[in-house]
GROMACS .gro file of C-alpha atoms in nm:
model
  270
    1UNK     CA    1   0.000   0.000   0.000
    2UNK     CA    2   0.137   0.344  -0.108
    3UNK     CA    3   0.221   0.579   0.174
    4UNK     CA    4  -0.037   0.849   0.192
    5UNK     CA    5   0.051   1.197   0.159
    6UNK     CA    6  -0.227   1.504   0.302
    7UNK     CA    7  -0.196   1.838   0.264
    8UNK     CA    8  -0.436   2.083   0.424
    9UNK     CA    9  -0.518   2.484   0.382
   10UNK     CA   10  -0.798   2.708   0.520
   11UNK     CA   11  -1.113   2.821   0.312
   12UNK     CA   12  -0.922   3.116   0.278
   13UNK     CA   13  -0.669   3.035   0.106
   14UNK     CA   14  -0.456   3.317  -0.127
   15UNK     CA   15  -0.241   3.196  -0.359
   16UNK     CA   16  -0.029   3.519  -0.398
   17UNK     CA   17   0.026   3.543  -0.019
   18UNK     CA   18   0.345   3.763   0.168
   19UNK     CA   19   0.482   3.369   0.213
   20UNK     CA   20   0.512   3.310  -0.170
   21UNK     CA   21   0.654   3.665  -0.246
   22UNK     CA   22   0.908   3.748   0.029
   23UNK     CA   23   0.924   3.396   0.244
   24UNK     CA   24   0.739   3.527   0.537
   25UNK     CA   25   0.644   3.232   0.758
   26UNK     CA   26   0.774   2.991   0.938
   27UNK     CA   27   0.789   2.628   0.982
   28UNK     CA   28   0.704   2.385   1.262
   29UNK     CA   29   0.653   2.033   1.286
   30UNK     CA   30   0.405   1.819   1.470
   31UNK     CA   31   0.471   1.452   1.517
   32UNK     CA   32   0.284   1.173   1.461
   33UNK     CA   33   0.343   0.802   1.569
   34UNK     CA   34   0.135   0.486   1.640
   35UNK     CA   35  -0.217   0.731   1.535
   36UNK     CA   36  -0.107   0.965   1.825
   37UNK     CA   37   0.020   1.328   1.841
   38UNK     CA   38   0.317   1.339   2.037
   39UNK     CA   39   0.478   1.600   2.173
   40UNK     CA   40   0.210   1.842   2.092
   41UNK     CA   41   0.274   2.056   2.343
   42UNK     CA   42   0.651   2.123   2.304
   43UNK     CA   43   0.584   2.176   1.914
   44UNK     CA   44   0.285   2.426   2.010
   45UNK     CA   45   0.476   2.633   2.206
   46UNK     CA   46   0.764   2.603   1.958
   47UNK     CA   47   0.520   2.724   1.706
   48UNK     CA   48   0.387   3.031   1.915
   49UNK     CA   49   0.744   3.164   2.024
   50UNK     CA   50   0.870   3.111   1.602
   51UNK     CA   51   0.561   3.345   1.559
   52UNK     CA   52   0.635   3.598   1.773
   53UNK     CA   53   0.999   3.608   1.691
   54UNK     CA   54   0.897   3.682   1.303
   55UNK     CA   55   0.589   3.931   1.506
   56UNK     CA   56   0.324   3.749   1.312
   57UNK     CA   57  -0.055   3.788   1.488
   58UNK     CA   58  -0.107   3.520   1.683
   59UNK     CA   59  -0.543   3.455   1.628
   60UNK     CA   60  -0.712   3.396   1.967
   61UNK     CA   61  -0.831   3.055   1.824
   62UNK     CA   62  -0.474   2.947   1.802
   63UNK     CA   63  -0.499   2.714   2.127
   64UNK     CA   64  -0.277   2.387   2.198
   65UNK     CA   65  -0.652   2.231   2.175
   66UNK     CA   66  -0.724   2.384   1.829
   67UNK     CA   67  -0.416   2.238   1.719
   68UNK     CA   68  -0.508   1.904   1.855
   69UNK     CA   69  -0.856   1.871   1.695
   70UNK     CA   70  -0.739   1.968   1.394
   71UNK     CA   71  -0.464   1.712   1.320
   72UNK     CA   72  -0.734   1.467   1.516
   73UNK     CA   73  -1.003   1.485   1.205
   74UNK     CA   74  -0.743   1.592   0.921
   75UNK     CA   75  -0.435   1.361   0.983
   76UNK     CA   76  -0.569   1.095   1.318
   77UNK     CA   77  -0.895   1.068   1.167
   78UNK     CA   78  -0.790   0.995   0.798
   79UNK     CA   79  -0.548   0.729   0.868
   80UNK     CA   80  -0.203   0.833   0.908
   81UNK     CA   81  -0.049   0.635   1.182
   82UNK     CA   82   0.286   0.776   1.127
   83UNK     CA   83   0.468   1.096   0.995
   84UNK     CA   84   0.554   1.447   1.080
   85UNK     CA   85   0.317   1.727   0.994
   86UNK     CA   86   0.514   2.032   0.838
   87UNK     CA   87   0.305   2.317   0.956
   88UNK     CA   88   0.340   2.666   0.778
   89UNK     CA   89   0.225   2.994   0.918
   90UNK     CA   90   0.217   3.319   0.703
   91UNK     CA   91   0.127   3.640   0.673
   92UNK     CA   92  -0.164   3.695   0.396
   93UNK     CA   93  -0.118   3.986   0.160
   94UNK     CA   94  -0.355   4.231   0.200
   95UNK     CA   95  -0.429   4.598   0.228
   96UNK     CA   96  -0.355   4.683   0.552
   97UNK     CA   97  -0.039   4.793   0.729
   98UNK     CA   98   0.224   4.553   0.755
   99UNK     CA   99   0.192   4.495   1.132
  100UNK     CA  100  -0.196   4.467   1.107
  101UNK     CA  101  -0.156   4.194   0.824
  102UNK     CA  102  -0.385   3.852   0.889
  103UNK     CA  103  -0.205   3.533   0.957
  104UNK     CA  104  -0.302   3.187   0.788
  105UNK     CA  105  -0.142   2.867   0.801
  106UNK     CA  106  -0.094   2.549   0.570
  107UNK     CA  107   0.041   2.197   0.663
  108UNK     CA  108   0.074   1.862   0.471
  109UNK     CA  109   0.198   1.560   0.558
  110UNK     CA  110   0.363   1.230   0.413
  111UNK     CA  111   0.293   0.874   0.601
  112UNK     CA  112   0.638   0.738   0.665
  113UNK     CA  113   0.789   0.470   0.897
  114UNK     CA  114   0.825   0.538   1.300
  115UNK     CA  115   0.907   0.864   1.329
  116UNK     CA  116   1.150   0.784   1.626
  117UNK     CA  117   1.346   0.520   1.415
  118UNK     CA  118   1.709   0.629   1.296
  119UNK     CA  119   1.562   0.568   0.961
  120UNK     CA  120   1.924   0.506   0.788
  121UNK     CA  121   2.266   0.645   0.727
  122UNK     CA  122   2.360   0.967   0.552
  123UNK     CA  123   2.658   1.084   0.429
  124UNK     CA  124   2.810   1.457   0.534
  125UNK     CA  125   3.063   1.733   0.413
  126UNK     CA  126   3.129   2.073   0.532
  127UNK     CA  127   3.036   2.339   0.298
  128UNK     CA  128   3.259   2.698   0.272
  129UNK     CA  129   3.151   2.889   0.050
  130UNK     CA  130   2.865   3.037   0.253
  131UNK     CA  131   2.765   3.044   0.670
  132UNK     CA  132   2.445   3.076   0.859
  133UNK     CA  133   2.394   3.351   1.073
  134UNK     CA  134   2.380   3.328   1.495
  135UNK     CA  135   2.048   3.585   1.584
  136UNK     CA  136   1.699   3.579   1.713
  137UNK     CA  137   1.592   3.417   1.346
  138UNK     CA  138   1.875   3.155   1.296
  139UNK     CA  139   1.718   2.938   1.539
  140UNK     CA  140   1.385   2.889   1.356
  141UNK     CA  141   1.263   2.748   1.075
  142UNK     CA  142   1.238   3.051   0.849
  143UNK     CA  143   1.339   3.108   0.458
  144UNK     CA  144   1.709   3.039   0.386
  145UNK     CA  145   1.862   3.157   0.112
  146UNK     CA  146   2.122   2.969   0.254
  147UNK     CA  147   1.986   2.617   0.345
  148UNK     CA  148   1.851   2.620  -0.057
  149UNK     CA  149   2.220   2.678  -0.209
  150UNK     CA  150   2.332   2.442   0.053
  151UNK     CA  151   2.108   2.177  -0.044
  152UNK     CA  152   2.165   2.213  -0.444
  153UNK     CA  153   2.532   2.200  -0.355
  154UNK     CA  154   2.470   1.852  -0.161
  155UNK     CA  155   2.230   1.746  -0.434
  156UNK     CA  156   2.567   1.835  -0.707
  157UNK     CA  157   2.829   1.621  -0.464
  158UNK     CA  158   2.601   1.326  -0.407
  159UNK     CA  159   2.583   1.436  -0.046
  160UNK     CA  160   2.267   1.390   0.204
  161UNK     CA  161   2.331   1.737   0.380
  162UNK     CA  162   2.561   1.953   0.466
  163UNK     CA  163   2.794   2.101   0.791
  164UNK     CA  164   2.650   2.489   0.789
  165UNK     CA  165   2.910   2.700   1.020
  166UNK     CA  166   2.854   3.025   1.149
  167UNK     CA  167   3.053   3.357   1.050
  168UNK     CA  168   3.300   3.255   1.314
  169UNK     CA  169   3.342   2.948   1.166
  170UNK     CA  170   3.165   2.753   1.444
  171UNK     CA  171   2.942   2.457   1.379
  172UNK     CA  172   2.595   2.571   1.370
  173UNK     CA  173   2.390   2.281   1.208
  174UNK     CA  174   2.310   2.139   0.898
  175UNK     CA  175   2.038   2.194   0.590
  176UNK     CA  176   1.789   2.014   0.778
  177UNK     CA  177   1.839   1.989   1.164
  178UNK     CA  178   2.085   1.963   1.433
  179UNK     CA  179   2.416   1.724   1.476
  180UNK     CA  180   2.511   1.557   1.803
  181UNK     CA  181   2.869   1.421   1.872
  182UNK     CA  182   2.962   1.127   2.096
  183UNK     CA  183   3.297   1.109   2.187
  184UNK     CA  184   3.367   0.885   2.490
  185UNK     CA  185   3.054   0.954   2.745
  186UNK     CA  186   2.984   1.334   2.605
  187UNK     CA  187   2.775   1.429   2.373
  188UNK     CA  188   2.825   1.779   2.190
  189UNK     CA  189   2.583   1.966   2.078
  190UNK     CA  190   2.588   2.327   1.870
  191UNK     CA  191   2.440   2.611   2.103
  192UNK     CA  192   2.196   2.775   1.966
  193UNK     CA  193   2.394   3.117   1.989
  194UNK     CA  194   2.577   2.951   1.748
  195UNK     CA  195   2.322   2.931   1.494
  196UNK     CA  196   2.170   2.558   1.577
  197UNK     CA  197   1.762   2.524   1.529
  198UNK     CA  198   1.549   2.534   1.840
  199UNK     CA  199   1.405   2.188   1.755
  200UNK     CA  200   1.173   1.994   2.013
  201UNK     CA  201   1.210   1.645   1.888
  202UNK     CA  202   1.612   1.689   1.960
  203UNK     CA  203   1.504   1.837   2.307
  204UNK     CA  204   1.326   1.557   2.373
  205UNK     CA  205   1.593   1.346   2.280
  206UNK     CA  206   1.846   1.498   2.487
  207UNK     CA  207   1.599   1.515   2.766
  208UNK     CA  208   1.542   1.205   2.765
  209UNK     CA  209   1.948   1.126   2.778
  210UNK     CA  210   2.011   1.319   3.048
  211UNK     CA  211   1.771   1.199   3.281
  212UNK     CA  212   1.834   0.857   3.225
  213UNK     CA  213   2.215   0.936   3.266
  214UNK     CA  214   2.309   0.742   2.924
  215UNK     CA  215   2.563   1.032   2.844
  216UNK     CA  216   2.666   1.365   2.898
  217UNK     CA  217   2.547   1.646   2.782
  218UNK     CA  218   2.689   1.994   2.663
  219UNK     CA  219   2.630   2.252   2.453
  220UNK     CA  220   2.961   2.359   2.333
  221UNK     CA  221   3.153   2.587   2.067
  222UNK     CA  222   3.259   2.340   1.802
  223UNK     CA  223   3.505   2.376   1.547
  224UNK     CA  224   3.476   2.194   1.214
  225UNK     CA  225   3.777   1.975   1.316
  226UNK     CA  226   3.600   1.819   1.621
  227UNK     CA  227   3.334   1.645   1.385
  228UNK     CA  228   3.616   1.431   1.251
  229UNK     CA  229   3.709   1.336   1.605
  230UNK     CA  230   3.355   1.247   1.720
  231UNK     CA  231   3.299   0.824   1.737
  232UNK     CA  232   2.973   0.894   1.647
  233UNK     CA  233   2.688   1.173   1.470
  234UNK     CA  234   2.318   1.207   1.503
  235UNK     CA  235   2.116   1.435   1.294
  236UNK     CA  236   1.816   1.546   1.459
  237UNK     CA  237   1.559   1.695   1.229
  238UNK     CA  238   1.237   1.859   1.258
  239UNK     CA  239   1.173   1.793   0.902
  240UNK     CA  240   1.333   1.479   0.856
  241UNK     CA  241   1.348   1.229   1.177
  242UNK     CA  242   1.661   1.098   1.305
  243UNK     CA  243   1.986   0.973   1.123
  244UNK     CA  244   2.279   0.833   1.191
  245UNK     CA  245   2.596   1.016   0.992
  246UNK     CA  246   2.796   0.726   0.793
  247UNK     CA  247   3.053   0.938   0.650
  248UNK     CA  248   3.229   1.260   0.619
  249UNK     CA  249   3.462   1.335   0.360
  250UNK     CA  250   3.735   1.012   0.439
  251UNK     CA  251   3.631   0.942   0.784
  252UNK     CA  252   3.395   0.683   0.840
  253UNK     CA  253   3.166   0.652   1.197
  254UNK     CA  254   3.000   0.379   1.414
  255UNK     CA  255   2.625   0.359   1.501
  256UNK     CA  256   2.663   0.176   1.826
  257UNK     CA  257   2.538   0.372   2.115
  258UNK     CA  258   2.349   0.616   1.972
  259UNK     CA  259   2.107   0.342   1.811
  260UNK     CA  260   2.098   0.215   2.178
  261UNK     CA  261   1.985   0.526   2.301
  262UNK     CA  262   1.756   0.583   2.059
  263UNK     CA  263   1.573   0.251   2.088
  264UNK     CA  264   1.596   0.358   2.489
  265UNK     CA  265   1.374   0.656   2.416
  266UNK     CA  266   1.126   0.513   2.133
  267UNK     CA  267   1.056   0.256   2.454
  268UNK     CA  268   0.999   0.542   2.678
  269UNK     CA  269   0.708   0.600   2.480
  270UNK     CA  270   0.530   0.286   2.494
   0.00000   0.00000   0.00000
């Protein structure tokens, strides 16, 4: 049976909206696994803070509970057990003032495996000719002119992402979500000053690590060099689920412990 794939708007719906002219939205995911919204309330208030960062109106009917009933009948109730639900909010184009503007939103989503499966190994380079920026927008899902140069340039090298660094030539994250390094009992992660996403199913994840004392955990300055010293890399992404990094350029890297971990959490869920 072939995985299905639902995409939703509102009866008001403008097809020349501020989103499709100037990018101005932003994306958040809600995640779905064994025909149950998890995390709904971490990605909520993920979704109202990336709205008020790019000051889009926040509507009154905007609850955690509107949220919920809505992916209940359009995603629960038409079958999808598992997949994440890519959730756009923009600004409509209209008439009015730019701070007065109406907001709207848009999500679809594809069926996929469990969403909490590392659902395969990807291969990695770092990328130089451009950096991400480290401010109050870098760590949300917003347009990047960036991230869509950076994933042509993968596409070119027969890459599955790339290492984005920051103007100080930091590790900030990749195309598509965060990377965590194990080496020895610590795992690294970006900070976000640095330019890594905000990104609740990696929160979650790390959460879930550190209360269960199965590592370390600290946010850190990284240089590029340190990712070829890591034993092993996780990509955590919003957009994407969870992967375990194969390869970058010459160096090659276990998936030991992290799958460990990882199976540790999906459990938690049960």
């Amino acid at each position: 049976m072939q995985p299905q794939k639902l995409v939703y708007t509102e009866d008001h719906l403008q097809l020349i909206n501020r989103s499709f002219l100037y990018g101005d939205s932003v994306w958040v995911s809600f995640f779905v696994r064994n025909g149950q919204l998890i995390m709904a309330e971490e990605s909520y208030f993920f979704l109202m803070a990336s709205m008020r960062k790019m000051r889009l109106n926040i509507p009154l009917s905007y609850t955690l509970e509107f949220f919920q009933e809505l992916f209940q009948k359009e995603v629960l109730g038409k079958g999808i057990q598992n997949g994440i639900i890519q959730l756009m909010a923009y600004r409509k184009q209209e008439d009015k003032p730019l701070p007065k503007s109406e907001t709207a939103f848009y999500f679809e989503i594809e069926e996929s495996n469990d969403i909490l499966d590392i659902k395969g190994n990807i291969e990695l380079d770092l990328i130089k000719e451009i950096n991400v920026n480290a401010n109050l927008l870098s760590n949300i899902r917003v347009h990047s002119a960036e991230n869509i140069y950076a994933e042509i340039y993968a596409k070119e090298n027969d890459l599955d992402d790339v290492i984005l660094l920051n103007p100080n030539k930091k590790i900030a994250r990749s195309i598509f979500g965060n990377l965590l390094f194990l080496q020895d009992n610590v795992i690294k992660i970006p900070k976000q000053t640095e330019g890594a996403y905000i990104s609740p199913l990696m929160e979650n994840f790390v959460t879930f690590v550190h209360k269960n004392k199965l590592a370390e955990i600290e946010e850190a300055e990284i240089i590029a060099f340190e990712s070829q010293k890591a034993e092993e890399i996780l990509r955590i992404s919003d957009e994407k689920g969870v992967h375990a990094v194969s390869k970058i350029r010459n160096k090659s890297f276990e998936n030991t412990r992290f799958a460990e971990m990882v199976t540790q959490w999906k459990n938690s869920f049960l």
